CSV table of C-alpha atoms in Angstrom, one decimal:
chain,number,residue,atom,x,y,z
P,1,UNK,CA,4.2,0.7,-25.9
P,2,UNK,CA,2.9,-2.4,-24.2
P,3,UNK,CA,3.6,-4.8,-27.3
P,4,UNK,CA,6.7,-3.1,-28.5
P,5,UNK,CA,8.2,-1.8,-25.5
P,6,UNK,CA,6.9,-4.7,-22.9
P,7,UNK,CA,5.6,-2.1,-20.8
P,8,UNK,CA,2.8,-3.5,-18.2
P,9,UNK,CA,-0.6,-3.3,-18.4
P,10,UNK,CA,-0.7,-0.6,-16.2
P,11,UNK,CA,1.0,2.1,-18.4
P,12,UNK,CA,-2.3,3.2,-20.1
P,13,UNK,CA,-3.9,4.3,-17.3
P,14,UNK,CA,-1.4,5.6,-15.6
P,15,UNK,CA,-1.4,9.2,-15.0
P,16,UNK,CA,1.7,10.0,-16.7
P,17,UNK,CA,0.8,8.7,-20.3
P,18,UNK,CA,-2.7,10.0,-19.9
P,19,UNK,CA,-1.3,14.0,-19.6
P,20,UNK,CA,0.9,13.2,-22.6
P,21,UNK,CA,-1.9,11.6,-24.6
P,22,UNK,CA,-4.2,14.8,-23.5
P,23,UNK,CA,-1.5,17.6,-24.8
P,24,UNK,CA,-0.4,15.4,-28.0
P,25,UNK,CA,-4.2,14.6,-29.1
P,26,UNK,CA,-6.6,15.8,-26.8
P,27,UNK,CA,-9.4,14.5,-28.9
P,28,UNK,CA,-7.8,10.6,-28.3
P,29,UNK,CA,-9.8,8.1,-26.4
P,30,UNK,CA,-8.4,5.5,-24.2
P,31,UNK,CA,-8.9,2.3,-24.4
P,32,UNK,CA,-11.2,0.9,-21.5
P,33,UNK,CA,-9.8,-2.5,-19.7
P,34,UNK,CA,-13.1,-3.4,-20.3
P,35,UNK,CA,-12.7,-3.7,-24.2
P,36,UNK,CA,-9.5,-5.6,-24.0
P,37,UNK,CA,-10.6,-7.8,-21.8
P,38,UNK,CA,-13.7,-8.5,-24.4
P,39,UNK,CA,-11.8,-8.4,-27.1
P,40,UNK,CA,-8.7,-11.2,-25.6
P,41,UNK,CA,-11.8,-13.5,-24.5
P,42,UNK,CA,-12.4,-13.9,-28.6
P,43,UNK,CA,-8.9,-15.7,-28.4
P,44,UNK,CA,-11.0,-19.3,-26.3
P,45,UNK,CA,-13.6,-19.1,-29.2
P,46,UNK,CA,-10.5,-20.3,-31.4
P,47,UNK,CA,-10.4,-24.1,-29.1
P,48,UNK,CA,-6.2,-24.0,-29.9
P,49,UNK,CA,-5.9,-27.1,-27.7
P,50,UNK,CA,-8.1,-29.4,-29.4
P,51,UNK,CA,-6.5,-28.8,-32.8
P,52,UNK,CA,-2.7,-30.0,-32.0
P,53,UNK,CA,-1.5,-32.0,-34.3
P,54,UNK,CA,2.4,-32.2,-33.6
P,55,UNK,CA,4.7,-30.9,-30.8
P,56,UNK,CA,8.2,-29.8,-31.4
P,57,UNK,CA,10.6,-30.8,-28.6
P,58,UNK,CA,14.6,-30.3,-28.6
P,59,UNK,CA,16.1,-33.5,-28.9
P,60,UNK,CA,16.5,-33.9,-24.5
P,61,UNK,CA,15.5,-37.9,-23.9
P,62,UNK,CA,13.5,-36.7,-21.3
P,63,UNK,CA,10.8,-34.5,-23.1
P,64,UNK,CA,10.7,-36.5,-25.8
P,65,UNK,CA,9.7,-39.4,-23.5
P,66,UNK,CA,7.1,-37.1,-21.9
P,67,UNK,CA,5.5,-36.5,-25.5
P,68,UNK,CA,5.4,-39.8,-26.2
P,69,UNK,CA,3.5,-40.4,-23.2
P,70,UNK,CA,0.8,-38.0,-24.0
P,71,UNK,CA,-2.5,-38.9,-25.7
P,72,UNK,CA,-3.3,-35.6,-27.7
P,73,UNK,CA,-5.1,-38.0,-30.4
P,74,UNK,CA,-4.6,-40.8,-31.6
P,75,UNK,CA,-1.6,-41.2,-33.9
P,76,UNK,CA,0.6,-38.7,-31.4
P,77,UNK,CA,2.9,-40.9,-31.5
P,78,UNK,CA,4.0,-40.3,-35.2
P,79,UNK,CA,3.5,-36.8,-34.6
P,80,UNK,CA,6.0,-35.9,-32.3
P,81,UNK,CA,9.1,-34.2,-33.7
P,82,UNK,CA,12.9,-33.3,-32.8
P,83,UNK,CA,13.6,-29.6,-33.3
P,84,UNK,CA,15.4,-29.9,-36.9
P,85,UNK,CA,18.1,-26.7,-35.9
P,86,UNK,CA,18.5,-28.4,-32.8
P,87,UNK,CA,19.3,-31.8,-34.5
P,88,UNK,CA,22.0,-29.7,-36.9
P,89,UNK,CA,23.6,-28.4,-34.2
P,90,UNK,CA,23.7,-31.9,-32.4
P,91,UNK,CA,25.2,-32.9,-35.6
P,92,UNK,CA,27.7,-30.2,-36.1
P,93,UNK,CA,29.0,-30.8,-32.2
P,94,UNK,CA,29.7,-34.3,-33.2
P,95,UNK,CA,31.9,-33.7,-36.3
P,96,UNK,CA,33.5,-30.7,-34.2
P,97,UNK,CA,34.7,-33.5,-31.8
P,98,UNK,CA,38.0,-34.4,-34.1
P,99,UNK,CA,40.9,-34.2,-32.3
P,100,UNK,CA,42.8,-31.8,-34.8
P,101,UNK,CA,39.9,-29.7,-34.9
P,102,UNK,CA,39.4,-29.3,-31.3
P,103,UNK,CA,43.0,-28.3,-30.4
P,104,UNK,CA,42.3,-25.4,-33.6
P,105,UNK,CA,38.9,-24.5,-31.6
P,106,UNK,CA,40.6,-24.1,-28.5
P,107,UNK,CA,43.2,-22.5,-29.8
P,108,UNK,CA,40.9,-20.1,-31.5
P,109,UNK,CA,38.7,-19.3,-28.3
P,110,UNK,CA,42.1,-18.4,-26.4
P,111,UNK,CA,42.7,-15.9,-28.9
P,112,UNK,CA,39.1,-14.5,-28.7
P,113,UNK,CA,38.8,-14.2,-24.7
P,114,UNK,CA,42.5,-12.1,-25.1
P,115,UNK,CA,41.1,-10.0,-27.6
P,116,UNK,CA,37.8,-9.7,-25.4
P,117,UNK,CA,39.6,-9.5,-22.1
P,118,UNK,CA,42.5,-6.9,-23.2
P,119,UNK,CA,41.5,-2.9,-24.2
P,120,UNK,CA,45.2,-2.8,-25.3
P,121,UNK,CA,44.6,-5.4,-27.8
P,122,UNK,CA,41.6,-4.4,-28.8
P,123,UNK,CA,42.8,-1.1,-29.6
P,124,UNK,CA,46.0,-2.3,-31.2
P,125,UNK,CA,44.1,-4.3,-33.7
P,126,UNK,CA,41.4,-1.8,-35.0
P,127,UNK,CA,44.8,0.2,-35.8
P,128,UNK,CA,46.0,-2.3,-38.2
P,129,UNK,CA,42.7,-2.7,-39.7
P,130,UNK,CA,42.4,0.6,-40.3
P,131,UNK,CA,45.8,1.0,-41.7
P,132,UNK,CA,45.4,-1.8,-43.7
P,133,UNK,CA,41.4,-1.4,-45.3
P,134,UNK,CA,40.6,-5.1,-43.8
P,135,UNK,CA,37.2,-6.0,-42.3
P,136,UNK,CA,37.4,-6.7,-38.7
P,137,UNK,CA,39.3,-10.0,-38.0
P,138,UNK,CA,40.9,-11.6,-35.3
P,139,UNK,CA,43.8,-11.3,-35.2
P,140,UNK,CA,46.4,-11.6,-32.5
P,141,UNK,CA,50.0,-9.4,-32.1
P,142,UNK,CA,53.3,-10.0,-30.6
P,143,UNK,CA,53.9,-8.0,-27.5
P,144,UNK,CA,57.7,-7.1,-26.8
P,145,UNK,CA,58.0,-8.5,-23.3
P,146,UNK,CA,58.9,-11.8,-23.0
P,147,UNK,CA,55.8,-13.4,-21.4
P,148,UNK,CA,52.9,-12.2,-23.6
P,149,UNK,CA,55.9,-13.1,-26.3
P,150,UNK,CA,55.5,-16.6,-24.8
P,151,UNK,CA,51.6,-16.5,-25.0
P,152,UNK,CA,51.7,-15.4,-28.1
P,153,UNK,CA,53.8,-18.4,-29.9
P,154,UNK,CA,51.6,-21.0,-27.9
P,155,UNK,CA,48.7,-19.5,-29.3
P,156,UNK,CA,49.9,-18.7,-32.9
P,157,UNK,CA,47.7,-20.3,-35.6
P,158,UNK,CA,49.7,-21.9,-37.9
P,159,UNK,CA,50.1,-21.7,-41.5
P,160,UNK,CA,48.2,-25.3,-42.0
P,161,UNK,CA,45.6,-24.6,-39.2
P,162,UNK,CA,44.7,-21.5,-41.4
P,163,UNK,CA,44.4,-24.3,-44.4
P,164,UNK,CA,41.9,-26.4,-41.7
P,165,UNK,CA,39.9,-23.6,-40.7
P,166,UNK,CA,39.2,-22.5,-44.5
P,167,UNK,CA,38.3,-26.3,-45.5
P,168,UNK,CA,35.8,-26.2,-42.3
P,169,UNK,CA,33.8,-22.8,-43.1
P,170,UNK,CA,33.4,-24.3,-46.4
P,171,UNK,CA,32.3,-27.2,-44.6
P,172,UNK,CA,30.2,-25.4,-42.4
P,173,UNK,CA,28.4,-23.3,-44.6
P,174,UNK,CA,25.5,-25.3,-45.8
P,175,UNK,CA,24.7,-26.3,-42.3
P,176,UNK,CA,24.7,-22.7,-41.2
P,177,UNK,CA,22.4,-21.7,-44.0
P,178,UNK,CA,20.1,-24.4,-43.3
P,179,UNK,CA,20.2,-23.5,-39.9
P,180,UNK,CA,19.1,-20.0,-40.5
P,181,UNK,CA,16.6,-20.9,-43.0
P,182,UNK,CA,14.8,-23.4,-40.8
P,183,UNK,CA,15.0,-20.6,-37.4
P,184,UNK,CA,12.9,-18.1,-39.4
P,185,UNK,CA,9.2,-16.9,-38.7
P,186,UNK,CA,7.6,-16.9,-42.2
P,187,UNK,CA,9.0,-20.0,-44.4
P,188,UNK,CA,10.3,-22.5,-41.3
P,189,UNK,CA,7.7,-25.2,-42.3
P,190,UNK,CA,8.4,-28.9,-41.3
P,191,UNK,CA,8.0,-30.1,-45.1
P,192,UNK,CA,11.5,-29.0,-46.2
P,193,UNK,CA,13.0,-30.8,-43.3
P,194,UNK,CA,13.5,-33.7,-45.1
P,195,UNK,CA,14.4,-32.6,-48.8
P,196,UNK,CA,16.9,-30.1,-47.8
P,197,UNK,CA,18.9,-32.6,-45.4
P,198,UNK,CA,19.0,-35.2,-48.4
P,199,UNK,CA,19.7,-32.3,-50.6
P,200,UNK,CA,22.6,-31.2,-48.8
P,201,UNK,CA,23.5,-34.8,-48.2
P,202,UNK,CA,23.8,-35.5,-51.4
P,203,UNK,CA,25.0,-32.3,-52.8
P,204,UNK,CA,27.7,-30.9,-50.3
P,205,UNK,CA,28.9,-34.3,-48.5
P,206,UNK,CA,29.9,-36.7,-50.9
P,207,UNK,CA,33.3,-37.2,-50.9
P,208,UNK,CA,35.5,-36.4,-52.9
P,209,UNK,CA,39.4,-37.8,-54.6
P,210,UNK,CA,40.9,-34.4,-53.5
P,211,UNK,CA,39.2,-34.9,-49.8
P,212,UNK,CA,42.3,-34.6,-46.8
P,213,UNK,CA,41.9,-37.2,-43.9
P,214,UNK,CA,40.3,-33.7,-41.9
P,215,UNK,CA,37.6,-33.6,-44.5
P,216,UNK,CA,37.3,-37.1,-45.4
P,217,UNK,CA,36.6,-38.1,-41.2
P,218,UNK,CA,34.0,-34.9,-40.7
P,219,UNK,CA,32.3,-35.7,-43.7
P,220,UNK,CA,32.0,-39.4,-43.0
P,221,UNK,CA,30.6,-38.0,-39.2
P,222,UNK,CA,28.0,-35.5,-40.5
P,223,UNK,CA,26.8,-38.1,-43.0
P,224,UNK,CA,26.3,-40.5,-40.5
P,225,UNK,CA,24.9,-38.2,-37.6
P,226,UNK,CA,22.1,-36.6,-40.4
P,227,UNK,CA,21.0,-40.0,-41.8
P,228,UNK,CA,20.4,-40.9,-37.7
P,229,UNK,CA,19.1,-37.8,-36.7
P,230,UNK,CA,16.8,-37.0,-39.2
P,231,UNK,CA,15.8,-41.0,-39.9
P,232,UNK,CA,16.4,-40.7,-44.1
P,233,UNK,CA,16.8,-44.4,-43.9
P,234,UNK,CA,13.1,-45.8,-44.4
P,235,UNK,CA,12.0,-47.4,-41.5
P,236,UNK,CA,8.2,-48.2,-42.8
P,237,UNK,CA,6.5,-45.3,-40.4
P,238,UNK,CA,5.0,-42.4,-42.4
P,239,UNK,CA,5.8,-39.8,-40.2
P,240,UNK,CA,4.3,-35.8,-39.9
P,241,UNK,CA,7.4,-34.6,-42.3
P,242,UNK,CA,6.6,-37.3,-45.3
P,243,UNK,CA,2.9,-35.8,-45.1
P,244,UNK,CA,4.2,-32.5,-45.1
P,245,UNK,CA,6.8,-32.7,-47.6
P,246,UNK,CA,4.5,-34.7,-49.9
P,247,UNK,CA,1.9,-31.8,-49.3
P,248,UNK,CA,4.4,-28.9,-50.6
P,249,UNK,CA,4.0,-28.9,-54.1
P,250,UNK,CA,7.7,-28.1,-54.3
P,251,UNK,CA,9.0,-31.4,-52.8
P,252,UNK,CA,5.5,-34.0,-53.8
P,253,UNK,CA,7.3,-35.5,-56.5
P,254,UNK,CA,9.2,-36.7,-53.1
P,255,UNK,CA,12.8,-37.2,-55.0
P,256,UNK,CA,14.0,-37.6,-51.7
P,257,UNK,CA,12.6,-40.1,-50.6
P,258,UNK,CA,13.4,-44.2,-51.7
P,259,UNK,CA,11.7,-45.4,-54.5
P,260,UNK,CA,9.9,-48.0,-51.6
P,261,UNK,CA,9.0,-45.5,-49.9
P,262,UNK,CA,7.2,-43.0,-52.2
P,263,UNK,CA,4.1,-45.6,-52.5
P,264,UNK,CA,3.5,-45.9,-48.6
P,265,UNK,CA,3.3,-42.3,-48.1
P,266,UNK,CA,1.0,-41.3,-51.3
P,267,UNK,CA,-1.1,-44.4,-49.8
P,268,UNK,CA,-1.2,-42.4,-46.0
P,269,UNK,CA,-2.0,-39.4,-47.6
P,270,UNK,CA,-4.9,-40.7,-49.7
P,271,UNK,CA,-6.5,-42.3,-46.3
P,272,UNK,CA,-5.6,-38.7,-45.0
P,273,UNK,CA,-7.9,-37.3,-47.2
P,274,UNK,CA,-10.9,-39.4,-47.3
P,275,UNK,CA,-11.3,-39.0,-44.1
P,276,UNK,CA,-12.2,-35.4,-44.3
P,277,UNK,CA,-13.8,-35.4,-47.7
P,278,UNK,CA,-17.2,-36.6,-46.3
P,279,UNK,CA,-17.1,-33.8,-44.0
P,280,UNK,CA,-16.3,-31.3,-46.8
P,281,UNK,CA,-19.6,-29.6,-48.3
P,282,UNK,CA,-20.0,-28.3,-52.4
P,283,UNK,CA,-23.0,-25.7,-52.3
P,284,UNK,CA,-23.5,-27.1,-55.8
P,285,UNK,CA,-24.3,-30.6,-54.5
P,286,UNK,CA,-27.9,-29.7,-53.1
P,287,UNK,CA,-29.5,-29.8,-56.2
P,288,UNK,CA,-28.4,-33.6,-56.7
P,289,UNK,CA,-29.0,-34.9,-53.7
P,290,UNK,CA,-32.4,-33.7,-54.0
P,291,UNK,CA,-32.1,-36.1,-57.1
P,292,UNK,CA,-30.6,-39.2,-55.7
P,293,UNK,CA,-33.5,-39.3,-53.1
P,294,UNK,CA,-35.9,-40.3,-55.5
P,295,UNK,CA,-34.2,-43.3,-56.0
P,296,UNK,CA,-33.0,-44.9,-52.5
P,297,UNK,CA,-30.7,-47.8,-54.0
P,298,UNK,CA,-29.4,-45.3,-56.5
P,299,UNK,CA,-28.9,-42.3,-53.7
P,300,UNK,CA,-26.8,-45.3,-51.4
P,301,UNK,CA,-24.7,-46.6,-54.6
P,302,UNK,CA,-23.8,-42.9,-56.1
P,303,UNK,CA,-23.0,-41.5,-52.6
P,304,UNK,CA,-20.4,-43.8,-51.6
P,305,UNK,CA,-19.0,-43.9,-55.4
P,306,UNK,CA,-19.0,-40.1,-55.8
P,307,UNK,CA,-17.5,-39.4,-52.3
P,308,UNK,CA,-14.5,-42.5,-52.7
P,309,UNK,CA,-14.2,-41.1,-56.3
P,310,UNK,CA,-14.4,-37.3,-55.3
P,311,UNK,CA,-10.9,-37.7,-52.8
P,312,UNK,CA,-9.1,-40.2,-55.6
P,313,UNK,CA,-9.8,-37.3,-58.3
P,314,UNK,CA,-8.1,-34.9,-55.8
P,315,UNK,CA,-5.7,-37.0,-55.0
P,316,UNK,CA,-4.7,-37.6,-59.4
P,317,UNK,CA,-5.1,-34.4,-60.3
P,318,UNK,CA,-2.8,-33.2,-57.3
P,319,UNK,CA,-0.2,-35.6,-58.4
P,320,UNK,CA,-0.6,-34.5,-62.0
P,321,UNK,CA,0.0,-31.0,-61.4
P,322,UNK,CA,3.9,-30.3,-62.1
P,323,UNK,CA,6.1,-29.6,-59.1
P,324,UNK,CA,6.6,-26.1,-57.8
P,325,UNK,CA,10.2,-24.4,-58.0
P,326,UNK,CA,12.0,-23.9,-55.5
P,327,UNK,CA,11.8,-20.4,-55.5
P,328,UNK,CA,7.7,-19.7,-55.6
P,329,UNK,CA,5.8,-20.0,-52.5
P,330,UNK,CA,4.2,-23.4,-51.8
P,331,UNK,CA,1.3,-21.7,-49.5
P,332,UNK,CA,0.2,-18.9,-52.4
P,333,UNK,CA,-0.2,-22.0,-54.8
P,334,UNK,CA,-2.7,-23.8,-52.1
P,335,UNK,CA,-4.5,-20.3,-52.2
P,336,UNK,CA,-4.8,-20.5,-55.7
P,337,UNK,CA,-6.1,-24.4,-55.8
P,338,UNK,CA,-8.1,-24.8,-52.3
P,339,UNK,CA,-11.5,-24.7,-54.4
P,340,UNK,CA,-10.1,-27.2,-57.0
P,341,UNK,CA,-8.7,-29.9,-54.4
P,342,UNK,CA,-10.6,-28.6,-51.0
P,343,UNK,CA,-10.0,-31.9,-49.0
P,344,UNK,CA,-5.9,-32.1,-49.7
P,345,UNK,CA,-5.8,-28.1,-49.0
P,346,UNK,CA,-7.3,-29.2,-45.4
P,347,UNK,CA,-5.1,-31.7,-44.6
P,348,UNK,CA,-2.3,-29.3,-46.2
P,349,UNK,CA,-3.3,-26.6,-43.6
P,350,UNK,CA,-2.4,-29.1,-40.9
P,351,UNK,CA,0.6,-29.5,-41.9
P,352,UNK,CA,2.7,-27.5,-43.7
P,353,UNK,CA,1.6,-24.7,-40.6
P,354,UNK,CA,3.6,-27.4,-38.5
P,355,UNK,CA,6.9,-25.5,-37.8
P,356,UNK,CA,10.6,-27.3,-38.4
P,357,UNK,CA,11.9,-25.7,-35.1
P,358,UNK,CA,10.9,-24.8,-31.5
P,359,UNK,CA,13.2,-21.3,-31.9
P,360,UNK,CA,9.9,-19.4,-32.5
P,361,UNK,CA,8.7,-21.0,-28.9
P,362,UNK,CA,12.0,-19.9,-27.5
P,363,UNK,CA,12.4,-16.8,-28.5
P,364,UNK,CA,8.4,-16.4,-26.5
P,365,UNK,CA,10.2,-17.7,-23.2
P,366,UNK,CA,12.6,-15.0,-24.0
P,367,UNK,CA,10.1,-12.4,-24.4
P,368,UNK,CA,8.7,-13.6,-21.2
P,369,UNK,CA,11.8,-13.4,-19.5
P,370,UNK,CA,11.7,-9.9,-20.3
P,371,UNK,CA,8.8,-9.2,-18.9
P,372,UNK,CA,8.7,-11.5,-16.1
P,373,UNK,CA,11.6,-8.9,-14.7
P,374,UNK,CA,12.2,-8.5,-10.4
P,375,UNK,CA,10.6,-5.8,-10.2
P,376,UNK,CA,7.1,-7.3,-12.1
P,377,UNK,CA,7.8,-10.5,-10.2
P,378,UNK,CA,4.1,-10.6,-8.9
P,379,UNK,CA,2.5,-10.7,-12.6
P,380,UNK,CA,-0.2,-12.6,-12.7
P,381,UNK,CA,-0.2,-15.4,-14.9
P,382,UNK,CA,-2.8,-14.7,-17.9
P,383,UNK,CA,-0.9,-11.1,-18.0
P,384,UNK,CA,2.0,-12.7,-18.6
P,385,UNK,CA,0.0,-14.7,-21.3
P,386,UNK,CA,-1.2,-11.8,-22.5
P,387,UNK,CA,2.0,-9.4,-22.5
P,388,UNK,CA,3.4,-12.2,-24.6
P,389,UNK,CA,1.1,-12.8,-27.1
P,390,UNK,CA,0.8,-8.7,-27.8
P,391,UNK,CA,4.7,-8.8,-28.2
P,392,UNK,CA,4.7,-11.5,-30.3
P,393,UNK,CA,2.0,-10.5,-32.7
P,394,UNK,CA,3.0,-6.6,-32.6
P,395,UNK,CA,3.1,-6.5,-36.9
């Protein structure tokens, strides 16, 4: 009840749900405050703030100067990302912004606030539906008194505003599938930022010798706000979303990417990972260490060779392995190789857990808002902490 229903804290203990626990199971044990309390205290053991390694913002100049500004660690600065649904949307608004297609949009919304606004209308039209066998539309009737006859004609859509509308869903559709495909909880990661835009760059804008002025100019806009937006021109900064993609074994081939740039990034990523490879321990290794120190010169040489030589053999063998398809889950295949390439699967954990989008986070300030309610005004803080994270992690 408290994680599904947001009910407070309280509700366990209160003397209502105890009764009903006590006729439907009398045998039932509450939990104690005490236990929860133990148990939540687990939750600092886990040190979440010293392992940030990115922060999603919404594209608003003002937080995205106050991430800059922090000092998390020290390459934040290349960490910090624009929320990639946001950024579509951005996009979308901008192409919207034709002047023919904004007298169709407002046209359009006129007709929705009278269906909306009107019981008579509303009623009128699931009439036709019904007599027709149509799926619910909007759609807008003549009225027989002059005035809403008058409305009407002003906000009639026209034979070639239908033609405009069905060349912009088409339009629209890739976006709003990307959309939704970045916005979900399980398979949202920041690595297919990057190959999706170029793939629907490539694949659903280019234009066309049957492309309309309409199409040609919203085309020519989304082209141009994606290639800004999401930075596919190579500017010579390996960012968090080249690791990442470059770390999904369905886009490491990194086909998206320029030919110039492909090098750079495979070069970042092999840094990356001898970095951590020291740190990384084989339980088979004790018996030859004990070997190298009978030999001191030998132990010095054979360590350094073996541990530069250890993360380049990774490194090969990962770019040997033939890319994943599109439709097999990157994160099962890095289950299935962590023992065979154990320092790329760490630096893979960092980042392909990096979401593309801050809904998740926004949809917990909505939760909150629903607990945070008038009447639970006084709430202390870590219960609202709390309330949230049982809500959120309820499966």
């Amino acid at each position: 009840m408290i994680a599904i229903n947001q009910m407070p804290i309280s509700f366990c203990s209160s003397p209502g749900f105890k009764y009903f626990m006590n006729v439907n199971d009398p045998n039932y044990k509450l939990c104690s405050a005490e236990s929860v309390k133990n148990r939540l205290k687990l939750l600092t053991k886990w040190e979440v703030d010293k392992k940030i390694s990115s922060i999603v913002t919404d594209n608003a100049a003002n937080v995205i100067n106050a991430v800059s500004q922090l000092e998390l660690n020290d390459n934040m600065e290349k960490y910090g990302l624009t929320c990639a649904a946001h950024s579509l949307q951005l996009a979308v608004n901008k192409a919207l912004l034709d002047d023919e297609i904004q007298r169709i949009l407002t046209k359009s919304s006129k007709i929705v606030c009278h269906f909306k606004h009107s019981s008579i209308s509303m009623k009128s039209l699931e009439k036709t539906q019904q007599k027709l066998n149509l799926p619910k539309l909007t759609l807008l009737q003549y009225y027989r008194n002059i005035t809403a006859s008058n409305i009407a004609q002003k906000l009639e859509i026209t034979e070639s505003e239908w033609l405009i509308i069905e060349k912009l869903l088409v339009l629209l559709k890739p976006l709003q599938a990307l959309t939704t495909l970045f916005c979900g909880e399980l398979e949202s990661s920041v690595s297919m930022v990057r190959p999706l835009i170029h793939k629907i760059v490539t694949s659903h804008y280019e234009h066309g010798i049957e492309d309309d002025n309409i199409t040609e100019r919203f085309k020519n806009t989304i082209l141009y706000q994606l290639t800004t937006r999401f930075e596919l021109t190579w500017k010579e900064i390996v960012t968090a979303r080249h690791v990442a993609s470059f770390l999904n074994p369905r886009y490491k081939d990194m086909e998206h990417e320029p030919v110039s740039a492909r090098e750079k990034i495979r070069s970042h990523v092999l840094q990356l990972i001898e970095s951590v490879a020291p740190t990384i321990t084989n339980p088979n290794d004790t018996e030859e260490n004990d070997l190298k120190m009978n030999n001191v010169l030998a132990f010095i040489y054979k360590d350094h060779t073996n541990s530069t030589n250890d993360a380049f053999t990774q490194f090969t063998g990962y770019l040997s392995e033939p890319q994943l398809r599109f439709d097999l889950n990157p994160l099962e295949w890095w289950r299935t190789r962590e023992e065979k390439y154990p320092a790329i699967a760490t630096i893979a954990k960092k980042y392909l857990a990096i979401p593309s989008t801050s809904a998740s986070s926004e949809r917990c300030f909505s939760t909150a808002g629903n607990i945070v309610t008038p009447k639970r005004s006084c709430l202390l803080p870590e219960n609202v902490d709390m309330l949230v994270f049982l809500y959120q992690n309820r499966k």
